[in-house]
Tab-separated table of C-alpha atoms and ligand atoms in Angstrom:
chain	number	residue	atom	x	y	z
A	6	MET	CA	-24.268	21.202	36.551
A	7	GLU	CA	-25.659	20.406	33.165
A	8	GLN	CA	-23.741	21.040	29.932
A	9	THR	CA	-24.293	19.884	25.949
A	10	LEU	CA	-22.769	20.636	23.177
A	11	VAL	CA	-23.993	22.759	20.395
A	12	ILE	CA	-23.031	23.083	16.937
A	13	VAL	CA	-24.089	25.146	14.218
A	14	LYS	CA	-23.573	23.394	11.051
A	15	PRO	CA	-21.701	24.563	7.901
A	16	ASP	CA	-25.107	25.509	6.234
A	17	GLY	CA	-25.926	27.377	9.585
A	18	VAL	CA	-22.762	29.244	9.141
A	19	GLN	CA	-22.911	30.127	5.721
A	20	ARG	CA	-26.437	31.288	6.000
A	21	GLY	CA	-25.655	33.843	8.476
A	22	LEU	CA	-27.588	32.233	11.279
A	23	VAL	CA	-25.034	32.208	13.850
A	24	GLY	CA	-26.131	34.857	15.474
A	25	ALA	CA	-30.008	34.187	15.440
A	26	ILE	CA	-29.136	30.504	16.934
A	27	ILE	CA	-27.180	31.867	19.409
A	28	SER	CA	-29.783	34.794	20.817
A	29	ARG	CA	-32.497	32.464	20.482
A	30	LEU	CA	-30.659	29.849	22.829
A	31	GLU	CA	-29.881	32.688	25.209
A	32	ARG	CA	-33.046	34.493	25.166
A	33	ARG	CA	-34.248	30.966	25.940
A	34	GLY	CA	-32.540	32.024	29.378
A	35	LEU	CA	-29.645	29.511	29.072
A	36	ARG	CA	-26.230	30.260	29.598
A	37	LEU	CA	-23.415	29.825	27.159
A	38	SER	CA	-20.251	28.826	28.530
A	39	ALA	CA	-17.831	27.691	25.593
A	40	LEU	CA	-17.762	29.135	22.178
A	41	LYS	CA	-15.108	29.142	18.888
A	42	LEU	CA	-15.601	28.536	15.138
A	43	LEU	CA	-13.501	25.967	13.328
A	44	GLN	CA	-12.976	24.182	10.346
A	45	VAL	CA	-13.657	20.145	11.612
A	46	ASP	CA	-11.415	17.940	10.316
A	47	GLN	CA	-12.420	14.380	8.811
A	48	ALA	CA	-10.643	12.730	11.927
A	49	ARG	CA	-13.264	14.880	14.533
A	50	ALA	CA	-16.038	14.209	12.151
A	51	ARG	CA	-15.720	10.598	12.768
A	52	LYS	CA	-15.292	10.866	15.813
A	53	LEU	CA	-18.289	13.111	16.609
A	54	TYR	CA	-20.534	10.503	14.393
A	55	LYS	CA	-19.321	7.452	15.429
A	56	ILE	CA	-22.431	5.998	16.482
A	57	HIS	CA	-23.693	6.152	12.909
A	58	LEU	CA	-20.790	4.455	11.160
A	59	GLY	CA	-22.325	2.106	8.904
A	60	LYS	CA	-25.693	3.746	8.271
A	61	ARG	CA	-26.200	4.571	4.337
A	62	PHE	CA	-25.927	8.719	5.359
A	63	TYR	CA	-22.519	8.151	7.513
A	64	GLU	CA	-20.284	9.375	4.672
A	65	THR	CA	-22.386	12.122	3.401
A	66	LEU	CA	-22.603	13.240	6.967
A	67	VAL	CA	-19.235	13.328	7.810
A	68	SER	CA	-18.157	15.433	4.672
A	69	TYR	CA	-21.096	17.821	5.082
A	70	ILE	CA	-19.958	18.353	8.677
A	71	SER	CA	-16.441	19.184	7.379
A	72	SER	CA	-17.176	20.946	4.381
A	73	SER	CA	-16.913	24.406	5.667
A	74	PRO	CA	-16.647	26.087	9.414
A	75	VAL	CA	-18.872	25.027	12.180
A	76	ALA	CA	-19.528	27.144	15.325
A	77	ALA	CA	-19.247	24.973	18.436
A	78	MET	CA	-20.697	26.143	21.748
A	79	VAL	CA	-21.091	24.278	25.465
A	80	TRP	CA	-24.700	25.627	26.943
A	81	GLN	CA	-25.271	24.949	30.570
A	82	GLY	CA	-28.042	25.246	32.424
A	83	GLN	CA	-30.670	22.958	34.246
A	84	GLY	CA	-32.183	20.399	31.594
A	85	VAL	CA	-30.253	22.288	29.022
A	86	ILE	CA	-29.971	18.694	26.955
A	87	ASP	CA	-33.744	17.923	26.255
A	88	ILE	CA	-34.676	21.940	26.240
A	89	ILE	CA	-32.316	22.136	23.634
A	90	ARG	CA	-33.261	19.366	21.707
A	91	ARG	CA	-36.411	20.914	21.685
A	92	THR	CA	-35.871	24.056	20.604
A	93	MET	CA	-34.045	22.175	17.794
A	94	GLY	CA	-37.282	20.561	16.741
A	95	ALA	CA	-37.497	17.093	14.679
A	96	THR	CA	-33.813	15.677	12.710
A	97	ASP	CA	-35.740	16.103	9.422
A	98	PRO	CA	-36.525	19.866	9.066
A	99	ALA	CA	-39.441	18.983	6.928
A	100	GLU	CA	-40.863	17.597	10.081
A	101	ALA	CA	-39.733	19.597	12.435
A	102	GLY	CA	-42.408	21.816	14.164
A	103	PRO	CA	-42.776	25.560	13.614
A	104	GLY	CA	-41.393	27.390	16.438
A	105	THR	CA	-38.247	25.064	16.019
A	106	ILE	CA	-34.759	26.051	14.883
A	107	ARG	CA	-35.062	23.328	12.327
A	108	GLY	CA	-38.822	23.679	11.408
A	109	ASP	CA	-38.316	27.547	10.833
A	110	TRP	CA	-35.101	27.502	9.096
A	111	GLY	CA	-34.777	24.339	7.480
A	112	ILE	CA	-36.452	22.348	4.640
A	113	ASN	CA	-33.923	19.078	4.257
A	114	ILE	CA	-32.520	16.565	6.707
A	115	GLY	CA	-28.896	16.942	4.707
A	116	ARG	CA	-29.133	20.622	5.795
A	117	ASN	CA	-30.396	20.539	9.616
A	118	LEU	CA	-28.553	23.293	10.558
A	119	ILE	CA	-27.756	22.387	14.370
A	120	HIS	CA	-26.394	19.650	16.229
A	121	GLY	CA	-27.289	18.780	19.981
A	122	SER	CA	-26.316	16.126	22.100
A	123	ASP	CA	-29.249	13.938	23.193
A	124	SER	CA	-28.177	12.808	26.266
A	125	LEU	CA	-26.034	13.358	29.315
A	126	GLU	CA	-23.760	10.599	28.176
A	127	SER	CA	-23.161	11.874	24.346
A	128	ALA	CA	-22.851	15.360	26.165
A	129	GLU	CA	-19.956	13.810	28.400
A	130	ARG	CA	-18.735	12.422	25.012
A	131	GLU	CA	-18.871	15.222	22.785
A	132	ILE	CA	-17.776	18.132	24.512
A	133	PRO	CA	-14.005	16.921	25.017
A	134	ILE	CA	-14.328	16.144	21.231
A	135	PHE	CA	-14.382	20.235	20.547
A	136	PHE	CA	-13.274	21.756	23.736
A	137	ASP	CA	-10.222	21.652	26.543
A	138	SER	CA	-11.896	21.875	29.979
A	139	GLY	CA	-10.397	24.974	30.506
A	140	GLU	CA	-12.037	26.363	27.939
A	141	VAL	CA	-15.617	25.914	29.034
A	142	VAL	CA	-16.315	28.818	31.746
A	143	HIS	CA	-18.480	28.254	34.954
A	144	TYR	CA	-19.916	31.850	35.699
A	145	PRO	CA	-23.098	33.658	37.489
A	146	ARG	CA	-25.169	35.970	35.713
A	147	ALA	CA	-27.218	38.627	37.229
A	148	LEU	CA	-30.112	37.192	35.546
A	149	ASP	CA	-30.005	33.902	36.137
A	150	PRO	CA	-32.360	33.990	39.125
A	151	TRP	CA	-34.789	35.727	36.908
A	152	CYS	CA	-34.856	32.703	34.559
A	153	SER	CA	-34.899	30.130	37.152
A	154	GLU	CA	-35.942	29.856	40.569
A	155	ASN	CA	-32.885	26.967	40.845
A	156	GLU	CA	-29.498	27.297	40.353
A	157	LEU	CA	-28.511	26.758	36.694
B	227	DAT	P1	-29.927	14.183	15.132
B	227	DAT	O1	-28.748	15.134	14.606
B	227	DAT	O2	-31.436	14.670	15.184
B	227	DAT	O3	-29.305	14.230	16.728
B	227	DAT	P2	-29.160	11.901	14.552
B	227	DAT	O4	-28.391	11.822	15.653
B	227	DAT	O5	-30.194	11.107	14.462
B	227	DAT	O6	-30.116	13.385	14.346
B	227	DAT	O7	-28.242	11.947	12.952
B	227	DAT	C1	-27.362	12.826	12.778
B	227	DAT	C2	-27.580	13.391	12.099
B	227	DAT	O8	-27.339	12.581	10.617
B	227	DAT	C3	-28.893	14.280	11.317
B	227	DAT	O9	-28.669	15.521	12.030
B	227	DAT	C4	-28.763	13.881	10.362
B	227	DAT	C5	-28.279	12.958	9.723
B	227	DAT	N1	-29.386	11.962	9.284
B	227	DAT	C6	-30.075	11.252	10.308
B	227	DAT	N2	-30.808	10.586	9.921
B	227	DAT	C7	-30.759	10.761	8.710
B	227	DAT	C8	-31.651	10.090	7.511
B	227	DAT	N3	-32.375	8.908	7.736
B	227	DAT	N4	-31.025	10.621	6.249
B	227	DAT	C9	-30.363	11.736	5.925
B	227	DAT	N5	-29.440	12.132	6.932
B	227	DAT	C10	-29.748	11.806	8.150
B	228	MG	MG1	-27.638	13.173	17.229
């Protein structure tokens, strides 16, 4: 079953948007399978963003993600990675389309509210940075067949 890591970043938590973001993904029909609030330390931040090491925004990105608690989640569903990426909108909220999370609630690339894994390989690498396998729960919901004719 396809899974992805979603993080409501410190700005999302501080602005009280955790519930709204979860609600948006729930209403899309996706299934929440893990959820925790945590303070990201430097080591975890560097692990998550290691592909950006050396880029000019790397250090500010690491301090931003570790500046205040985040809400980390795993979501499941067929095609969940791309569906969530499209629901998030472009990396820079100033360019994200209306109707997307970043496009509706953000204005600045350094405060873009949400992280979502960008591929299967990224999801497989990123989920264990935040969750032990026992923390990710698999369960059917009565509404699943009403969201997708295929198994989620
Ligand atoms: P995304 O979060 O859309 O997957 P990414 O993986 O390319 O984007 O970059 C990770 C984060 O780094 C992104 O959410 C915000 C920051 N970032 C990316 N490009 C940037 C840039 N050109 N200037 C400043 N911050 C940037
Ligand atoms: Mg990315």
